[in-house]
Amino acid sequence: MRALLSFRAFSIFSSMRGLSRRRTTRLTSDGTKFILFTFAISLAAVNTGNNLFYLILSMMLSCIVISGLLSEYCLSRLEFHRHLPDLIMANEPATLTLSIANRNRRLSSFSLRLFDVIGGQNIDRGLFLQQLPPQSSLLLSYPLLATRRGRIRLEGVRVQTLFPFGLFRKAGLYPTDTELVVAPPIKPLTLRFVDELVSEGQGQSLPQRGRGTQLYNLRLYQPGDDSRAIHWMTTARTSQLIVRETEAEDQRLVTVILSLMAPDDRESLFERSVTFVASLLWQLTERAYPVRLIVGNEDSGFGSGSAHLFTMLRVLALCERQRPESDGASLTGEERSSRHDADQGHSVAVVPWSGQAISAQARSADRVLDDRQLEELTHDF
Amino acid sequence: MTFERAFALSSVLLAAVACSGLLFAQSLPLWLALPTALILILSVLQAGGMSVVRRRMARIIISPALSNSLSLGAFVIFLVDLIFFSRDLLPAGIHFLVLLLNIKLLTLQQRRDYRHLYALSLMAILASAAVTTDAWYVPIFLLYLFAAVWTLLLYHMTQETGSAAGAGMPAQPAIGPAAGPSRITAPFLWLTNGVVAMTVGMTLAIFFVIPRVGVGALQKTSGEALRTSGFSERVDLGTIGSVKQDPQIVMRVELPDRSAVSNDHLYLRGLAYDQYNGRSWSHSRTRQRSLGLVAEGIFLARPPSSRPPGSQSLTIRQDILLETLDTAVLFAAPFAELVSGEFLAVQADAMSGLHLPAPPSSRLRYSVTSQVPQLIAEERTATALDYPEAVRLRYLQVPAGLQRIDELAHRVVQGAATPFERTRAVQQHLLDNYRYSLEAEQATLNHPLEEFLFTRKTGYCEHYATAMVVMLRTLGIPARLVTGFLATEWNEYGGYFTVRQRDAHAWVEVYFPRSGWITMDPTPAVNAASAASRWESLGRFGASLRLQWDRLFVSYSAKDQLAVVHGMREGSDFVREQASRWVASLSGPSAKALSRLSAMARRFQPGMAGLVTGLFVVGLAIFLLMVRDRIGLWATLHLPIAPSQGAILQLYARMLRTLEQQGLRKPPSVTAREFAGFVEREWQAAGPLVACITDLYQQGRFSRRPLSQDELSLAAEQVGQLQSLRRM
């Protein structure tokens, strides 16, 4: 029995401790004035012994107590759920949605100001609810503009209320530990530059017929042709059986390698290089090139389409610069270069820092964009 | 009504209530009260939305410079008022406060102005509390509290709305109701009134609990003291007559042991006089002794050992609330033995009169235990009494030249054999042969007593009592005159006597060696119109409420707090005792039955009872654990408190819990539909059930159409089926 009681006491104590950890109460400027008035009246009551002063003092103290009770009631039994996109782009506004539900059975919650908690800091998104009726929920949407790529950890939602009298600002933290991945921004690249980049290494050869998805040629049907290749629209228009020939994709494979090696003073160039790679991948995907991205240990494999692009952008969003003295980084670079030799397609290495560890990797690529070239290409980013 | 309109109205009403407190306290002169009332009425009408007043008031534009000039002017008026007119800081300060309040009411524009208005209103209600203790403060205070709660709440709501709109990035509700109405809705109305009720309750609770550490060191007198007469060292015959028509309340006397005395009258003794010079009464010994303390705040006026041996007396306890009088005399039934109250010292004179060192500056509350001497039977029939020399010397004094009175006295007592009969004969003579009238103005006469006895034969209590004392003294019976109050106005609602100025009275104390000083009153009863009309009854009810206000609020002290604590402790002891008795009476039969069962079990197998009980408890716990989901399902569907949205949420949560038990956990980043697809791939048997519940969940949660009872039943059925499945 004693053990049960002590367990209950412990659980009550820990729940109270948890509550106090998640609740903060601060005086507002109006509250400070109110407290000062209360203090002055208490002095007057004590000095004069006038019971009517004590009555007014009691009224003011009861306002303070009721402020605490009602604000706590406003913040209790709220539930939050986030709905986040899989990937957002840096410097492009994205819309986040937050669902808030009031599980109180009878009373509304009033004057709720909501903040995102990121890195322990309250970020004001201008979210304010004057009233949330009992047993109701609301879906709020708000814009988010991420200024740099990476991972944004949304630790929770902090709710503040000044209800009922505006004397105290009570805040409660509701953990909704979710992550948002921010891809590097996409910058425009000149078409000529992209054409030049990918045509090199393929001997400026014309596209050849073969297996693929892009249209290469239309010709008359010949016996033995696959009937699935008949291009019905043209057949109908010309009244002749026309088949569709596709461009050989293995001739158009592009591998983009991003070197993570860069000293601290190349931080800016490294970030711009990441942006460049993202923009390049975007352009290539737009042109339906099968693209492969290699970043450090990460290898996306060949693929095309938006889903593959988002996979690659996610890799770029989360990649981190490595200092040249890191032994592990050098090894992975060597390993990557050896693996790359066996792969097909045209390869482009983006090297923001041309150190010794990188040169082996650069040598294995068909086209190497070194720091000087990258500086020229990305100085407008 | 919009929040903005309600906010403006409640703010002005708050100021109006605070000002009305000062008006009721008569703290405002007419030159200030009239414009204040006018400005308040106009402000209320303007805030209330009367278009004509709004238009007219909109034309009055007071610039900040003019507002400052007006405030400066008000300060100059304050200085002039303080130096030349009021000559006291409190009234001059109140006038200044009201002037500022009026200026603020005329220049209400920004939120800062409203804050200033609230501060001024608070000071105004404080000023009301400083200048009054009357019961009208109760409704004013309650109204102020009501207006204050509404105003603070609306101030905050309007401020939050404004700042949210000004932030530039208001929340966009994607799905669901709007972010909240900015009008006063019925729920908001009830909520705010509920907050008011809570505040009132908590205010009272805190008021009674908050420690009274103050000693009233700087307390001011609340108004002028009541002028009394007849309680000084020397009393001219006829002085009491001047107050005999004054209805002002002097004191209220409660009798905790009500059965000890009758409700029709109570003598409250003030001072006694032993020397009469033909026109006025005085004391022969003015020396006063300080009473000793027997406990904190309790003074011993007369030790029980001082009573004459064999005497009989009646004990009367009184709780007295004495208004501020201009005399230091403490009144009580004869003769006080114990006096308790919040005073530092009490003095007593040689004739058992009680005095404070100085007239009290505020209302006084004290308790007295008195012993009223009763005439013992032996002295009633004794033909001669042996008076001590000191008593004869002091209480047989009469002025010279009273032969006619002497003759009258002897004529009246002819045939009376005992001193007591002679006393009664004199009393009866005065009662029968003289007429009570307040119109007899005899204070200016040279021989007022002879004038009363032989010429006019009309007078009031002083004349009757003086005549009786002098006549008894001429007969050799020691007697003295006593002044005080004769309480006759019993308040049946509050259970106390209301004593007014007009109840001032004079009567006689006659000395009997073994019985002591016996009170006798020769004044005939006044035939006052005593028809108890409904209005008088209502008046007594109001007076009773006022007394409660005085006792519970105005005079509430640390001593009362201790009494409340003791009362609660005693009450809780009583309740505990009653509860234990009740439990014992209930548990008796069942305990008997249980003990019989356990005895049987022990006979059958030692320890079997404990084993069976333990197994039963453990089995019950396991059973409840197993069927908790079923109970939850049943409760979700059948309990009326869960609306459809809440029910489907609970069902969905139950489904997630069931799936988690089977190893399929829903990550927070996965939507409900994605998770349903995932389940379908991973656990095909559960796929259709989960898909169905998910559809209903999404419909119930995100669509505007609530789920029907059939759909909820379907969802519950699916969850039940899911719980019965086992993943291979």
mmCIF file of C-alpha atoms in Angstrom, chain B residues 161-454:
data_model
loop_
_atom_site.group_PDB
_atom_site.id
_atom_site.type_symbol
_atom_site.label_atom_id
_atom_site.label_comp_id
_atom_site.label_asym_id
_atom_site.label_seq_id
_atom_site.Cartn_x
_atom_site.Cartn_y
_atom_site.Cartn_z
ATOM 1 C CA THR B 161 -7.448 41.509 -31.976
ATOM 2 C CA GLY B 162 -5.823 44.805 -32.917
ATOM 3 C CA SER B 163 -2.288 43.534 -32.564
ATOM 4 C CA ALA B 164 -3.075 40.397 -34.556
ATOM 5 C CA ALA B 165 -4.542 42.474 -37.361
ATOM 6 C CA GLY B 166 -1.548 44.795 -37.243
ATOM 7 C CA ALA B 167 0.979 41.986 -37.410
ATOM 8 C CA GLY B 168 0.422 41.712 -41.146
ATOM 9 C CA MET B 169 0.497 37.928 -41.278
ATOM 10 C CA PRO B 170 -2.759 36.733 -39.852
ATOM 11 C CA ALA B 171 -3.408 33.041 -39.704
ATOM 12 C CA GLN B 172 -5.225 31.547 -42.638
ATOM 13 C CA PRO B 173 -7.710 29.000 -41.480
ATOM 14 C CA ALA B 174 -7.577 26.345 -44.129
ATOM 15 C CA ILE B 175 -10.360 24.140 -42.878
ATOM 16 C CA GLY B 176 -12.651 24.724 -39.945
ATOM 17 C CA PRO B 177 -14.434 27.643 -38.357
ATOM 18 C CA ALA B 178 -13.241 31.207 -38.570
ATOM 19 C CA ALA B 179 -10.598 32.351 -36.104
ATOM 20 C CA GLY B 180 -13.246 33.701 -33.746
ATOM 21 C CA PRO B 181 -16.085 36.166 -33.699
ATOM 22 C CA SER B 182 -15.372 39.736 -32.602
ATOM 23 C CA ARG B 183 -18.867 40.139 -31.226
ATOM 24 C CA ILE B 184 -20.178 39.261 -27.846
ATOM 25 C CA THR B 185 -21.777 35.881 -28.220
ATOM 26 C CA ALA B 186 -23.942 34.074 -25.716
ATOM 27 C CA PRO B 187 -21.118 31.707 -24.635
ATOM 28 C CA PHE B 188 -18.803 34.659 -24.162
ATOM 29 C CA LEU B 189 -21.469 36.452 -22.125
ATOM 30 C CA TRP B 190 -21.915 33.470 -19.847
ATOM 31 C CA LEU B 191 -18.212 32.897 -19.597
ATOM 32 C CA THR B 192 -17.560 36.481 -18.528
ATOM 33 C CA ASN B 193 -20.386 36.460 -16.029
ATOM 34 C CA GLY B 194 -19.021 33.180 -14.735
ATOM 35 C CA VAL B 195 -15.636 34.839 -14.315
ATOM 36 C CA VAL B 196 -17.365 37.639 -12.398
ATOM 37 C CA ALA B 197 -19.020 35.107 -10.100
ATOM 38 C CA MET B 198 -15.707 33.318 -9.608
ATOM 39 C CA THR B 199 -13.995 36.606 -8.819
ATOM 40 C CA VAL B 200 -16.652 37.512 -6.256
ATOM 41 C CA GLY B 201 -16.323 34.126 -4.586
ATOM 42 C CA MET B 202 -12.558 34.244 -4.570
ATOM 43 C CA THR B 203 -12.558 37.844 -3.338
ATOM 44 C CA LEU B 204 -14.661 36.842 -0.348
ATOM 45 C CA ALA B 205 -12.491 33.819 0.310
ATOM 46 C CA ILE B 206 -9.289 35.845 0.191
ATOM 47 C CA PHE B 207 -10.854 38.634 2.249
ATOM 48 C CA PHE B 208 -11.663 36.302 5.089
ATOM 49 C CA VAL B 209 -8.372 34.440 4.885
ATOM 50 C CA ILE B 210 -5.877 37.214 4.293
ATOM 51 C CA PRO B 211 -4.014 37.876 7.549
ATOM 52 C CA ARG B 212 -4.921 41.088 9.322
ATOM 53 C CA VAL B 213 -1.469 42.257 10.208
ATOM 54 C CA GLY B 214 -2.411 45.926 10.328
ATOM 55 C CA VAL B 215 -3.032 47.618 13.618
ATOM 56 C CA GLY B 216 -4.884 50.548 12.169
ATOM 57 C CA ALA B 217 -2.059 52.881 13.114
ATOM 58 C CA LEU B 218 -2.967 55.451 10.519
ATOM 59 C CA GLN B 219 -6.675 54.886 10.511
ATOM 60 C CA LYS B 220 -8.699 58.038 10.324
ATOM 61 C CA THR B 221 -11.971 58.580 12.021
ATOM 62 C CA SER B 222 -14.859 57.884 9.746
ATOM 63 C CA GLY B 223 -16.882 61.025 10.104
ATOM 64 C CA GLU B 224 -17.689 63.052 13.167
ATOM 65 C CA ALA B 225 -18.485 61.456 16.487
ATOM 66 C CA LEU B 226 -22.099 61.440 17.659
ATOM 67 C CA ARG B 227 -22.833 64.017 20.306
ATOM 68 C CA THR B 228 -24.276 62.505 23.402
ATOM 69 C CA SER B 229 -25.362 64.062 26.660
ATOM 70 C CA GLY B 230 -25.727 62.747 30.150
ATOM 71 C CA PHE B 231 -22.379 61.005 30.345
ATOM 72 C CA SER B 232 -20.094 63.699 31.672
ATOM 73 C CA GLU B 233 -18.870 64.253 35.206
ATOM 74 C CA ARG B 234 -21.637 66.717 35.858
ATOM 75 C CA VAL B 235 -25.132 66.401 34.409
ATOM 76 C CA ASP B 236 -27.658 69.201 34.619
ATOM 77 C CA LEU B 237 -31.183 68.093 35.127
ATOM 78 C CA GLY B 238 -32.943 68.069 31.775
ATOM 79 C CA THR B 239 -29.925 67.648 29.510
ATOM 80 C CA ILE B 240 -30.960 64.214 28.316
ATOM 81 C CA GLY B 241 -34.151 65.690 26.931
ATOM 82 C CA SER B 242 -32.182 67.302 24.116
ATOM 83 C CA VAL B 243 -31.400 63.932 22.514
ATOM 84 C CA LYS B 244 -34.648 62.151 23.273
ATOM 85 C CA GLN B 245 -35.958 62.650 19.760
ATOM 86 C CA ASP B 246 -32.767 61.809 17.880
ATOM 87 C CA PRO B 247 -33.184 58.509 15.963
ATOM 88 C CA GLN B 248 -29.482 58.031 15.214
ATOM 89 C CA ILE B 249 -28.153 54.632 16.104
ATOM 90 C CA VAL B 250 -25.729 54.623 18.988
ATOM 91 C CA MET B 251 -25.033 50.950 19.358
ATOM 92 C CA ARG B 252 -26.218 47.461 18.608
ATOM 93 C CA VAL B 253 -26.294 44.881 21.341
ATOM 94 C CA GLU B 254 -26.356 41.179 20.672
ATOM 95 C CA LEU B 255 -27.141 38.693 23.372
ATOM 96 C CA PRO B 256 -25.411 35.360 22.724
ATOM 97 C CA ASP B 257 -27.410 33.756 25.585
ATOM 98 C CA ARG B 258 -30.672 35.151 24.395
ATOM 99 C CA SER B 259 -32.752 33.052 26.732
ATOM 100 C CA ALA B 260 -31.215 34.751 29.773
ATOM 101 C CA VAL B 261 -33.109 37.999 29.247
ATOM 102 C CA SER B 262 -36.371 39.026 27.760
ATOM 103 C CA ASN B 263 -36.477 40.738 24.398
ATOM 104 C CA ASP B 264 -38.572 43.679 25.530
ATOM 105 C CA HIS B 265 -35.942 45.782 27.274
ATOM 106 C CA LEU B 266 -32.349 45.897 28.457
ATOM 107 C CA TYR B 267 -30.733 48.533 30.678
ATOM 108 C CA LEU B 268 -27.325 49.569 29.436
ATOM 109 C CA ARG B 269 -25.588 51.312 32.229
ATOM 110 C CA GLY B 270 -23.317 54.266 31.562
ATOM 111 C CA LEU B 271 -22.475 56.375 34.592
ATOM 112 C CA ALA B 272 -23.872 56.678 38.105
ATOM 113 C CA TYR B 273 -24.099 59.921 40.096
ATOM 114 C CA ASP B 274 -24.199 60.300 43.831
ATOM 115 C CA GLN B 275 -24.210 64.056 44.503
ATOM 116 C CA TYR B 276 -27.214 66.259 43.775
ATOM 117 C CA ASN B 277 -27.124 69.978 44.334
ATOM 118 C CA GLY B 278 -30.700 70.797 43.413
ATOM 119 C CA ARG B 279 -29.993 71.404 39.731
ATOM 120 C CA SER B 280 -27.354 68.934 38.631
ATOM 121 C CA TRP B 281 -25.819 65.613 39.429
ATOM 122 C CA SER B 282 -22.118 64.911 39.872
ATOM 123 C CA HIS B 283 -19.617 62.399 41.246
ATOM 124 C CA SER B 284 -18.149 62.792 44.660
ATOM 125 C CA ARG B 285 -15.120 60.711 43.741
ATOM 126 C CA THR B 286 -13.724 61.122 40.297
ATOM 127 C CA ARG B 287 -10.722 58.859 40.697
ATOM 128 C CA GLN B 288 -10.647 55.951 38.259
ATOM 129 C CA ARG B 289 -8.695 52.743 38.526
ATOM 130 C CA SER B 290 -7.338 50.730 35.607
ATOM 131 C CA LEU B 291 -8.765 47.285 35.243
ATOM 132 C CA GLY B 292 -6.455 44.326 35.395
ATOM 133 C CA LEU B 293 -5.923 42.009 32.450
ATOM 134 C CA VAL B 294 -6.878 38.391 32.942
ATOM 135 C CA ALA B 295 -6.017 37.374 29.402
ATOM 136 C CA GLU B 296 -5.095 39.139 26.187
ATOM 137 C CA GLY B 297 -7.793 41.752 25.602
ATOM 138 C CA ILE B 298 -9.911 40.633 28.557
ATOM 139 C CA PHE B 299 -10.246 42.931 31.556
ATOM 140 C CA LEU B 300 -11.619 42.043 34.954
ATOM 141 C CA ALA B 301 -13.997 44.773 36.083
ATOM 142 C CA ARG B 302 -15.304 43.202 39.268
ATOM 143 C CA PRO B 303 -13.957 40.002 40.762
ATOM 144 C CA PRO B 304 -16.705 37.569 41.730
ATOM 145 C CA SER B 305 -15.423 37.690 45.312
ATOM 146 C CA SER B 306 -16.514 41.318 45.585
ATOM 147 C CA ARG B 307 -20.167 40.344 45.417
ATOM 148 C CA PRO B 308 -21.944 40.501 48.787
ATOM 149 C CA PRO B 309 -22.123 37.077 50.389
ATOM 150 C CA GLY B 310 -25.403 35.320 49.704
ATOM 151 C CA SER B 311 -26.337 37.637 46.860
ATOM 152 C CA GLN B 312 -28.071 36.380 43.749
ATOM 153 C CA SER B 313 -27.458 37.603 40.245
ATOM 154 C CA LEU B 314 -28.358 36.976 36.632
ATOM 155 C CA THR B 315 -25.548 36.563 34.111
ATOM 156 C CA ILE B 316 -25.907 38.436 30.827
ATOM 157 C CA ARG B 317 -23.354 38.289 28.024
ATOM 158 C CA GLN B 318 -23.438 41.082 25.485
ATOM 159 C CA ASP B 319 -21.603 41.739 22.208
ATOM 160 C CA ILE B 320 -21.780 45.457 21.612
ATOM 161 C CA LEU B 321 -20.985 47.429 18.478
ATOM 162 C CA LEU B 322 -20.667 51.003 19.623
ATOM 163 C CA GLU B 323 -20.769 53.839 17.134
ATOM 164 C CA THR B 324 -18.255 56.642 17.361
ATOM 165 C CA LEU B 325 -19.426 58.745 20.298
ATOM 166 C CA ASP B 326 -17.960 61.806 21.888
ATOM 167 C CA THR B 327 -17.712 60.081 25.263
ATOM 168 C CA ALA B 328 -15.231 57.564 26.623
ATOM 169 C CA VAL B 329 -17.900 55.717 28.575
ATOM 170 C CA LEU B 330 -18.437 52.035 27.811
ATOM 171 C CA PHE B 331 -22.013 50.884 28.135
ATOM 172 C CA ALA B 332 -23.099 47.529 29.477
ATOM 173 C CA ALA B 333 -25.789 45.876 31.488
ATOM 174 C CA PRO B 334 -25.235 46.317 35.244
ATOM 175 C CA PHE B 335 -22.767 45.252 36.529
ATOM 176 C CA ALA B 336 -19.864 44.394 34.255
ATOM 177 C CA GLU B 337 -17.501 41.711 35.456
ATOM 178 C CA LEU B 338 -15.472 40.914 32.358
ATOM 179 C CA VAL B 339 -14.822 43.250 29.452
ATOM 180 C CA SER B 340 -13.055 42.164 26.281
ATOM 181 C CA GLY B 341 -12.290 44.121 23.155
ATOM 182 C CA GLU B 342 -9.560 45.641 21.068
ATOM 183 C CA PHE B 343 -8.510 48.333 23.472
ATOM 184 C CA LEU B 344 -5.328 48.798 25.366
ATOM 185 C CA ALA B 345 -6.807 49.828 28.722
ATOM 186 C CA VAL B 346 -10.147 50.126 30.487
ATOM 187 C CA GLN B 347 -10.819 52.093 33.627
ATOM 188 C CA ALA B 348 -13.567 51.865 36.203
ATOM 189 C CA ASP B 349 -14.842 54.538 38.573
ATOM 190 C CA ALA B 350 -16.006 54.042 42.116
ATOM 191 C CA MET B 351 -19.615 53.454 41.032
ATOM 192 C CA SER B 352 -18.796 50.702 38.517
ATOM 193 C CA GLY B 353 -18.859 52.951 35.460
ATOM 194 C CA LEU B 354 -16.530 51.824 32.699
ATOM 195 C CA HIS B 355 -14.335 54.245 30.789
ATOM 196 C CA LEU B 356 -11.800 54.171 28.014
ATOM 197 C CA PRO B 357 -8.761 56.399 28.383
ATOM 198 C CA ALA B 358 -10.103 58.569 25.549
ATOM 199 C CA PRO B 359 -13.208 58.660 23.352
ATOM 200 C CA PRO B 360 -12.792 56.087 20.565
ATOM 201 C CA SER B 361 -11.933 57.400 17.134
ATOM 202 C CA SER B 362 -13.837 54.713 15.306
ATOM 203 C CA ARG B 363 -16.496 52.148 15.843
ATOM 204 C CA LEU B 364 -15.829 49.925 18.770
ATOM 205 C CA ARG B 365 -16.708 46.328 19.223
ATOM 206 C CA TYR B 366 -16.513 44.758 22.646
ATOM 207 C CA SER B 367 -18.067 42.043 24.749
ATOM 208 C CA VAL B 368 -19.171 42.276 28.345
ATOM 209 C CA THR B 369 -20.282 39.698 30.853
ATOM 210 C CA SER B 370 -22.503 41.301 33.473
ATOM 211 C CA GLN B 371 -24.021 40.094 36.717
ATOM 212 C CA VAL B 372 -27.407 41.722 37.296
ATOM 213 C CA PRO B 373 -28.095 41.643 41.043
ATOM 214 C CA GLN B 374 -31.409 40.228 42.164
ATOM 215 C CA LEU B 375 -33.096 41.270 45.393
ATOM 216 C CA ILE B 376 -32.970 38.405 47.812
ATOM 217 C CA ALA B 377 -36.150 37.458 49.619
ATOM 218 C CA GLU B 378 -34.862 38.290 53.109
ATOM 219 C CA GLU B 379 -34.195 41.883 52.223
ATOM 220 C CA ARG B 380 -37.494 42.155 50.472
ATOM 221 C CA THR B 381 -39.242 41.514 53.764
ATOM 222 C CA ALA B 382 -36.724 42.927 56.234
ATOM 223 C CA THR B 383 -38.230 45.792 58.316
ATOM 224 C CA ALA B 384 -34.886 47.462 58.800
ATOM 225 C CA LEU B 385 -31.634 47.264 56.928
ATOM 226 C CA ASP B 386 -28.210 47.978 58.341
ATOM 227 C CA TYR B 387 -26.380 50.174 55.842
ATOM 228 C CA PRO B 388 -22.617 50.603 56.094
ATOM 229 C CA GLU B 389 -21.474 53.980 57.270
ATOM 230 C CA ALA B 390 -19.672 54.755 54.026
ATOM 231 C CA VAL B 391 -22.805 54.090 52.027
ATOM 232 C CA ARG B 392 -24.940 56.224 54.282
ATOM 233 C CA LEU B 393 -22.526 59.089 54.124
ATOM 234 C CA ARG B 394 -22.332 59.033 50.385
ATOM 235 C CA TYR B 395 -25.727 57.998 49.132
ATOM 236 C CA LEU B 396 -28.015 59.766 51.580
ATOM 237 C CA GLN B 397 -26.838 63.217 50.607
ATOM 238 C CA VAL B 398 -29.596 65.684 49.682
ATOM 239 C CA PRO B 399 -29.387 69.406 49.134
ATOM 240 C CA ALA B 400 -30.781 71.695 51.742
ATOM 241 C CA GLY B 401 -34.270 73.186 51.555
ATOM 242 C CA LEU B 402 -36.189 70.155 50.346
ATOM 243 C CA GLN B 403 -38.806 70.099 53.113
ATOM 244 C CA ARG B 404 -41.682 69.761 50.715
ATOM 245 C CA ILE B 405 -40.114 66.763 49.073
ATOM 246 C CA ASP B 406 -39.348 65.255 52.461
ATOM 247 C CA GLU B 407 -42.975 65.655 53.467
ATOM 248 C CA LEU B 408 -44.164 64.213 50.198
ATOM 249 C CA ALA B 409 -41.887 61.208 50.554
ATOM 250 C CA HIS B 410 -43.066 60.443 54.024
ATOM 251 C CA ARG B 411 -46.648 60.877 52.994
ATOM 252 C CA VAL B 412 -46.209 58.511 50.077
ATOM 253 C CA VAL B 413 -44.649 55.717 52.159
ATOM 254 C CA GLN B 414 -47.194 55.801 54.914
ATOM 255 C CA GLY B 415 -48.197 52.305 55.611
ATOM 256 C CA ALA B 416 -45.073 50.746 54.098
ATOM 257 C CA ALA B 417 -43.399 48.568 56.681
ATOM 258 C CA THR B 418 -40.118 47.620 55.010
ATOM 259 C CA PRO B 419 -37.492 49.577 53.089
ATOM 260 C CA PHE B 420 -38.373 47.628 49.978
ATOM 261 C CA GLU B 421 -42.076 48.470 50.334
ATOM 262 C CA ARG B 422 -41.176 52.105 50.847
ATOM 263 C CA THR B 423 -39.054 51.991 47.708
ATOM 264 C CA ARG B 424 -41.891 50.449 45.725
ATOM 265 C CA ALA B 425 -44.323 52.994 47.135
ATOM 266 C CA VAL B 426 -42.190 55.902 45.961
ATOM 267 C CA GLN B 427 -41.744 54.272 42.539
ATOM 268 C CA GLN B 428 -45.433 53.582 42.226
ATOM 269 C CA HIS B 429 -46.324 57.122 43.280
ATOM 270 C CA LEU B 430 -44.190 58.523 40.525
ATOM 271 C CA LEU B 431 -45.526 56.079 37.975
ATOM 272 C CA ASP B 432 -49.132 56.814 38.842
ATOM 273 C CA ASN B 433 -49.243 60.541 39.447
ATOM 274 C CA TYR B 434 -46.964 62.071 36.854
ATOM 275 C CA ARG B 435 -47.152 62.367 33.123
ATOM 276 C CA TYR B 436 -44.270 61.617 30.798
ATOM 277 C CA SER B 437 -43.602 64.402 28.343
ATOM 278 C CA LEU B 438 -40.579 65.660 26.465
ATOM 279 C CA GLU B 439 -42.147 69.048 26.086
ATOM 280 C CA ALA B 440 -41.370 70.006 29.635
ATOM 281 C CA GLU B 441 -38.463 72.403 29.306
ATOM 282 C CA GLN B 442 -37.186 72.653 32.847
ATOM 283 C CA ALA B 443 -33.465 72.789 32.435
ATOM 284 C CA THR B 444 -33.469 76.520 32.992
ATOM 285 C CA LEU B 445 -35.487 76.469 36.170
ATOM 286 C CA ASN B 446 -33.888 77.209 39.544
ATOM 287 C CA HIS B 447 -35.686 74.354 41.311
ATOM 288 C CA PRO B 448 -36.515 71.871 38.590
ATOM 289 C CA LEU B 449 -37.282 69.000 40.939
ATOM 290 C CA GLU B 450 -39.878 70.905 42.959
ATOM 291 C CA GLU B 451 -41.314 72.237 39.732
ATOM 292 C CA PHE B 452 -41.681 68.653 38.465
ATOM 293 C CA LEU B 453 -43.111 67.207 41.658
ATOM 294 C CA PHE B 454 -45.500 69.909 42.686
#
